[in-house]
Coordinates of C-alpha atoms in Angstrom, one line a residue:
X267 CA 101.4 115.7 -8.5
X268 CA 99.8 118.2 -10.9
X269 CA 96.1 118.9 -10.2
X270 CA 95.7 122.4 -11.6
X271 CA 95.0 123.4 -15.2
X272 CA 96.6 126.2 -17.3
X273 CA 94.6 126.8 -20.5
X274 CA 96.3 127.0 -23.9
X275 CA 96.1 130.1 -26.1
X276 CA 93.9 128.1 -28.5
X277 CA 91.6 127.2 -25.6
X278 CA 91.4 130.8 -24.4
X279 CA 90.6 132.0 -27.9
X280 CA 87.9 129.4 -28.3
X281 CA 86.3 130.4 -25.0
X282 CA 86.2 134.1 -26.0
X283 CA 84.5 133.3 -29.3
X284 CA 82.1 130.9 -27.7
X285 CA 81.2 133.5 -25.1
X286 CA 80.1 135.9 -27.8
X287 CA 77.8 133.2 -29.3
X288 CA 76.4 132.4 -25.8
X289 CA 75.2 136.0 -25.7
X290 CA 73.5 135.8 -29.2
X291 CA 69.7 136.1 -28.7
X292 CA 68.8 133.3 -31.1
X293 CA 71.2 130.9 -29.5
X294 CA 70.2 132.0 -26.0
X295 CA 66.6 131.1 -26.7
X296 CA 67.6 127.6 -27.8
X297 CA 69.8 127.2 -24.6
X298 CA 66.7 128.1 -22.5
X299 CA 64.9 125.2 -24.2
X300 CA 67.7 122.9 -23.0
X301 CA 67.4 124.2 -19.5
X302 CA 63.7 123.4 -19.5
X303 CA 64.3 119.8 -20.4
X304 CA 64.8 117.3 -17.4
X305 CA 68.3 116.2 -16.9
X306 CA 68.8 112.4 -16.6
X307 CA 72.0 110.5 -16.1
X308 CA 72.7 107.3 -18.0
X309 CA 69.9 108.0 -20.4
X310 CA 69.8 109.2 -24.0
X311 CA 67.5 112.1 -24.6
X312 CA 66.6 112.3 -28.3
X313 CA 65.1 115.7 -28.0
X314 CA 68.2 117.2 -26.3
X315 CA 70.4 115.4 -28.9
X316 CA 68.6 117.0 -31.8
X317 CA 68.4 120.4 -30.1
X318 CA 72.2 120.5 -29.7
X319 CA 72.7 119.5 -33.3
X320 CA 70.6 122.6 -34.2
X321 CA 72.5 124.8 -31.7
X322 CA 75.9 123.8 -33.0
X323 CA 74.8 124.2 -36.6
X324 CA 73.4 127.7 -35.9
X325 CA 76.6 128.7 -34.0
X326 CA 78.8 127.6 -36.8
X327 CA 76.8 129.6 -39.3
X328 CA 77.2 132.7 -37.2
X329 CA 81.0 132.3 -36.9
X330 CA 83.4 134.5 -39.0
X331 CA 86.0 132.8 -41.2
X332 CA 88.3 130.8 -38.9
X333 CA 91.0 128.1 -39.2
X334 CA 89.4 124.7 -40.2
X335 CA 89.5 123.0 -36.8
X336 CA 88.4 126.0 -34.7
X337 CA 84.7 126.3 -35.6
X338 CA 84.0 122.7 -34.4
X339 CA 85.8 123.3 -31.2
X340 CA 84.0 126.6 -30.5
X341 CA 80.6 124.9 -31.2
X342 CA 81.6 122.2 -28.6
X343 CA 82.7 124.8 -26.1
X344 CA 79.3 126.5 -26.2
X345 CA 77.8 123.3 -24.8
X346 CA 80.4 122.9 -22.1
X347 CA 80.1 126.6 -21.0
X348 CA 76.3 126.3 -21.1
X349 CA 76.4 123.3 -18.7
X350 CA 78.8 125.3 -16.5
X351 CA 76.0 127.9 -16.2
X352 CA 73.4 125.1 -15.5
X353 CA 75.7 123.8 -12.8
X354 CA 75.9 127.2 -11.3
X355 CA 72.1 127.5 -11.3
X356 CA 71.7 124.1 -9.6
X357 CA 74.4 124.8 -7.0
X358 CA 72.6 128.1 -6.1
X359 CA 69.1 126.7 -6.1
X360 CA 68.1 129.0 -8.9
X361 CA 66.6 126.7 -11.6
X362 CA 63.3 128.1 -12.8
X363 CA 61.3 125.2 -11.4
X364 CA 62.7 125.9 -7.9
X365 CA 62.3 129.7 -8.0
X366 CA 59.2 130.1 -10.2
X367 CA 60.7 133.2 -11.9
X368 CA 62.3 134.2 -15.1
X369 CA 65.2 136.5 -14.0
X370 CA 68.0 136.5 -16.5
X371 CA 70.7 135.1 -14.3
X372 CA 73.2 135.1 -17.2
X373 CA 73.8 138.8 -16.7
X374 CA 75.6 138.1 -13.4
X375 CA 78.0 135.5 -14.7
X376 CA 81.7 136.4 -14.7
X377 CA 83.8 134.1 -16.8
X378 CA 87.4 132.9 -16.4
X379 CA 89.7 132.5 -19.4
X380 CA 89.3 128.7 -19.2
X381 CA 85.6 128.9 -19.8
X382 CA 84.5 128.2 -16.2
X383 CA 82.6 130.6 -14.0
X384 CA 84.4 132.9 -11.5
X385 CA 82.0 132.1 -8.8
X386 CA 83.3 134.6 -6.3
X387 CA 83.0 137.6 -8.6
X388 CA 79.7 136.3 -9.8
X389 CA 78.4 136.0 -6.2
X390 CA 79.6 139.6 -5.4
X391 CA 77.7 140.8 -8.5
X392 CA 74.6 138.8 -7.6
X393 CA 74.5 140.1 -4.0
X394 CA 74.5 143.7 -5.1
X395 CA 71.5 143.4 -7.4
X396 CA 68.4 144.5 -5.7
X397 CA 66.2 142.8 -8.3
X398 CA 67.1 139.5 -6.6
X399 CA 65.0 138.5 -3.7
X400 CA 66.6 139.5 -0.4
X401 CA 66.7 135.9 1.1
X402 CA 68.5 134.6 -2.0
X403 CA 71.1 137.3 -1.7
X404 CA 71.6 136.6 2.0
X405 CA 71.9 132.9 1.4
X406 CA 74.7 133.5 -1.2
X407 CA 76.5 135.8 1.2
X408 CA 76.4 133.0 3.9
X409 CA 77.6 130.4 1.4
X410 CA 80.6 132.5 0.3
X411 CA 81.4 133.7 3.8
X412 CA 81.1 137.4 2.8
X413 CA 80.9 138.6 6.4
X414 CA 80.3 142.3 5.7
X415 CA 77.6 141.5 3.2
X416 CA 76.0 139.0 5.7
X417 CA 75.8 141.7 8.4
X418 CA 74.6 144.4 5.9
X419 CA 71.9 142.2 4.4
X420 CA 70.8 141.0 7.9
X421 CA 70.3 144.6 9.0
X422 CA 68.3 145.3 5.9
X423 CA 66.2 142.2 6.4
X424 CA 65.3 143.3 10.0
X425 CA 64.3 146.8 8.7
X426 CA 62.2 145.5 5.8
X427 CA 60.7 142.6 7.6
X428 CA 61.7 140.0 5.0
X429 CA 60.3 136.5 5.4
X430 CA 62.3 133.8 7.1
X431 CA 65.5 133.3 5.1
X432 CA 65.6 129.5 5.5
X433 CA 62.4 129.1 3.6
X434 CA 64.4 130.1 0.5
X435 CA 67.0 127.4 1.1
X436 CA 69.0 126.0 4.0
X437 CA 72.3 124.4 4.6
X438 CA 75.1 124.4 7.2
X439 CA 76.4 127.9 6.2
X440 CA 72.9 129.4 6.5
X441 CA 72.2 127.6 9.8
X442 CA 75.4 128.7 11.4
X443 CA 74.8 132.3 10.5
X444 CA 71.2 132.3 11.5
X445 CA 72.4 130.9 14.9
X446 CA 75.1 133.6 15.3
X447 CA 72.8 136.4 14.2
X448 CA 69.8 135.5 16.2
X449 CA 71.2 133.9 19.3
X450 CA 74.8 135.1 19.6
X451 CA 77.5 132.8 20.8
X452 CA 80.0 132.5 23.7
X453 CA 82.3 130.0 21.8
X454 CA 85.0 131.0 19.4
X455 CA 83.5 131.4 16.0
X456 CA 85.8 128.8 14.5
X457 CA 84.5 126.3 17.0
X458 CA 80.9 127.2 16.1
X459 CA 81.8 126.6 12.4
X460 CA 83.2 123.1 13.2
X461 CA 80.0 122.3 15.2
X462 CA 77.6 123.3 12.5
X463 CA 79.6 121.7 9.6
X464 CA 79.7 118.2 11.0
X465 CA 78.4 115.9 8.3
X466 CA 75.8 114.5 10.8
X467 CA 74.2 118.0 10.5
X468 CA 73.5 117.6 6.8
X469 CA 69.9 117.2 5.7
X470 CA 68.4 115.7 2.5
X471 CA 66.6 119.0 1.9
X472 CA 69.7 121.1 2.1
X473 CA 70.7 123.2 -0.9
X474 CA 74.4 122.7 -2.1
X475 CA 77.1 124.0 0.2
X476 CA 80.0 126.2 -0.7
X477 CA 82.4 124.1 1.3
X478 CA 85.7 125.8 0.2
X479 CA 84.6 129.0 2.0
X480 CA 84.7 127.2 5.4
X481 CA 87.2 124.4 4.6
X482 CA 90.1 125.9 6.6
X483 CA 88.0 125.8 9.8
X484 CA 87.2 122.0 9.6
X485 CA 89.1 119.1 11.1
X486 CA 91.0 116.7 8.7
X487 CA 88.5 114.0 9.3
X488 CA 85.5 116.3 8.5
X489 CA 87.3 117.6 5.4
X490 CA 87.8 114.1 4.0
X491 CA 84.3 113.0 5.0
X492 CA 82.8 115.8 2.8
X493 CA 85.0 115.2 -0.2
X494 CA 84.7 111.4 -0.2
X495 CA 81.2 110.7 1.1
X496 CA 79.2 113.9 0.6
X497 CA 80.6 115.4 -2.6
X498 CA 76.9 115.5 -3.8
X499 CA 76.2 118.1 -1.1
X500 CA 78.8 120.7 -2.2
X501 CA 79.3 123.0 -5.1
X502 CA 80.5 121.4 -8.3
X503 CA 83.7 123.4 -8.5
X504 CA 84.6 123.0 -4.8
X505 CA 86.8 120.0 -5.0
X506 CA 89.8 121.7 -6.6
X507 CA 89.4 124.8 -4.4
X508 CA 89.5 122.5 -1.3
X509 CA 92.6 120.8 -2.7
X510 CA 94.4 124.2 -2.8
X511 CA 93.8 124.5 1.0
X512 CA 95.3 121.1 1.8
X513 CA 98.8 120.4 2.8
X514 CA 100.9 118.3 0.3
X515 CA 100.6 115.4 2.7
X516 CA 96.9 115.7 3.1
X517 CA 96.4 115.8 -0.7
X518 CA 98.7 112.8 -1.2
X519 CA 96.8 110.8 1.3
X520 CA 93.5 111.7 -0.3
X521 CA 94.8 110.8 -3.8
X522 CA 96.1 107.4 -2.6
X523 CA 93.2 106.3 -0.4
X524 CA 90.4 107.7 -2.6
X525 CA 91.7 107.8 -6.1
X526 CA 88.3 107.2 -7.7
X527 CA 87.0 110.4 -6.1
X528 CA 89.9 112.4 -7.5
X529 CA 89.6 111.0 -11.0
X530 CA 85.9 111.4 -11.2
X531 CA 86.4 115.1 -10.6
X532 CA 88.9 115.2 -13.5
X533 CA 86.1 114.1 -15.9
X534 CA 84.6 117.5 -15.6
X535 CA 85.3 120.1 -18.3
X536 CA 87.8 121.7 -18.8
X537 CA 90.0 119.2 -16.9
X538 CA 89.7 116.2 -19.1
X539 CA 93.1 116.7 -20.6
X540 CA 94.6 116.1 -17.2
X541 CA 92.5 113.0 -16.5
X542 CA 94.7 110.4 -18.2
X543 CA 97.9 111.9 -16.6
X544 CA 96.3 111.7 -13.2
X545 CA 95.0 108.2 -13.9
X546 CA 98.4 106.9 -14.8
X547 CA 99.8 108.2 -11.5
X548 CA 96.9 106.7 -9.5
X549 CA 96.2 103.5 -11.3
X550 CA 98.2 101.4 -8.7
X551 CA 95.7 102.5 -6.0
X552 CA 92.5 101.6 -8.0
X553 CA 90.5 98.4 -7.4
X554 CA 87.9 96.7 -9.6
X555 CA 85.0 98.7 -8.2
X556 CA 86.9 101.9 -8.9
X557 CA 87.5 101.0 -12.5
X558 CA 83.8 100.1 -12.9
X559 CA 82.6 103.4 -11.3
X560 CA 84.9 105.5 -13.4
X561 CA 83.8 103.8 -16.6
X562 CA 80.2 104.3 -15.6
X563 CA 81.0 107.9 -15.0
X564 CA 82.4 108.4 -18.5
X565 CA 79.3 106.8 -19.9
X566 CA 77.1 109.2 -18.0
X567 CA 79.1 112.2 -19.2
X568 CA 79.0 110.9 -22.7
X569 CA 75.2 110.8 -22.7
X570 CA 74.8 114.2 -21.1
X571 CA 77.0 116.4 -23.1
X572 CA 78.5 114.1 -25.9
X573 CA 82.0 115.6 -25.3
X574 CA 84.7 113.3 -26.7
X575 CA 84.7 110.9 -23.7
X576 CA 85.0 108.0 -26.1
X577 CA 88.6 108.7 -26.9
X578 CA 89.3 109.3 -23.2
X579 CA 87.6 106.0 -22.4
X580 CA 89.7 104.1 -25.0
X581 CA 92.9 105.6 -23.6
X582 CA 91.8 104.8 -20.0
X583 CA 91.1 101.2 -21.0
X584 CA 94.8 100.8 -22.1
X585 CA 96.1 101.5 -18.6
X586 CA 93.8 99.1 -16.8
X587 CA 95.7 96.0 -15.7
X588 CA 94.9 92.9 -17.6
X589 CA 93.6 91.0 -14.5
X590 CA 90.9 93.7 -14.0
X591 CA 90.0 93.7 -17.7
X592 CA 89.3 89.9 -17.4
X593 CA 87.0 90.6 -14.5
X594 CA 85.2 93.5 -16.2
X595 CA 84.4 91.4 -19.2
X596 CA 82.8 88.6 -17.1
X597 CA 79.6 90.6 -16.7
X598 CA 78.6 90.5 -20.4
X599 CA 75.5 92.7 -20.1
X600 CA 77.2 95.4 -18.1
X601 CA 80.3 95.3 -20.2
X602 CA 78.4 95.6 -23.5
X603 CA 78.1 99.5 -23.6
X604 CA 81.8 99.6 -22.8
X605 CA 82.5 97.2 -25.6
X606 CA 80.5 99.4 -28.0
X607 CA 82.6 102.4 -27.1
X608 CA 85.9 100.5 -27.5
X609 CA 85.0 99.1 -30.9
X610 CA 83.0 102.1 -32.3
X611 CA 84.2 103.4 -35.7
X612 CA 82.1 106.2 -37.2
X613 CA 82.9 104.9 -40.7
X614 CA 81.2 101.6 -39.9
X615 CA 78.1 102.9 -38.2
X616 CA 75.2 104.9 -39.7
X617 CA 74.5 106.5 -36.3
X618 CA 76.5 108.5 -33.8
X619 CA 78.0 106.7 -30.8
X620 CA 75.4 107.9 -28.3
X621 CA 72.6 106.8 -30.7
X622 CA 74.2 103.4 -31.1
X623 CA 74.6 103.1 -27.3
X624 CA 71.0 104.2 -26.7
X625 CA 69.7 101.5 -29.1
X626 CA 71.4 98.8 -27.1
X627 CA 71.0 100.2 -23.6
X628 CA 67.7 102.0 -23.5
X629 CA 65.5 101.1 -26.4

């Protein structure tokens, strides 16, 4: 079963052009305004909607002459890549309201050709910058299991008398290394990792965890528990990285027993083009609640970034068995936004799809 993505030449070209626009000072200022707005799922934000119309208009005006379809795609990619950056900030506890500072974190970002962030290279660059507070650098080193950097930064911390690292953020990776560095250990380090990474050790106050760094040390039960029940506690890009470390049998069992979890991850950009293929292979394992949750997920994504989830939604609807469609339609109020998506035709409506949905659902 295919679960990896290989970007097309058109996609790679669009990413390269979008990246240049992301670095434009005028556009960067508008993107900062988006970051300062609160993010709400299942909710239409008129201010954000209008801001992105302006960003896309400005971006298209700055583009050189291109084939007709490319400017629109590039403008859309700006939004997806920007939210990739926002996701990176959230995963590393670096949003401005959390840190109370205005460091330009964009300068650390290393991009892949598919428009996602190369988080390992970015982490290496982040750790080397002495402008960043020492505890933040040590926390990133712990999360990414950069052992040499952990030891080096720990020695520097002891010399400089830096404040308690855990005040800047805590999770299982930080806890296990603070234990090893301050108390030592008589057990094998792999056993210590397994002890500290039990899901019972998670705390509501924990910052997101880079699970893929430690995934190979965990039991099969613990691995599944994280991916199925605690995906909110791990980095946004970790799911696929963990899949690569599984055996074929382990992956197959996860796909068959928890198909909703798998498909929800394939709603993330830039994997949407694989979603329908995966859904067709896993549809036999989905139940009514799974279909409802996946459709709700599409609705949330549609409100947040207005990517073309409507087309994906309509295609997904065609593969849902008729018996489940009947059940889904029974809850008239809940099904109404889904019905709007299925029947929406831009030629027949004066407003965009998200504006039409917002009028029914939230106003």
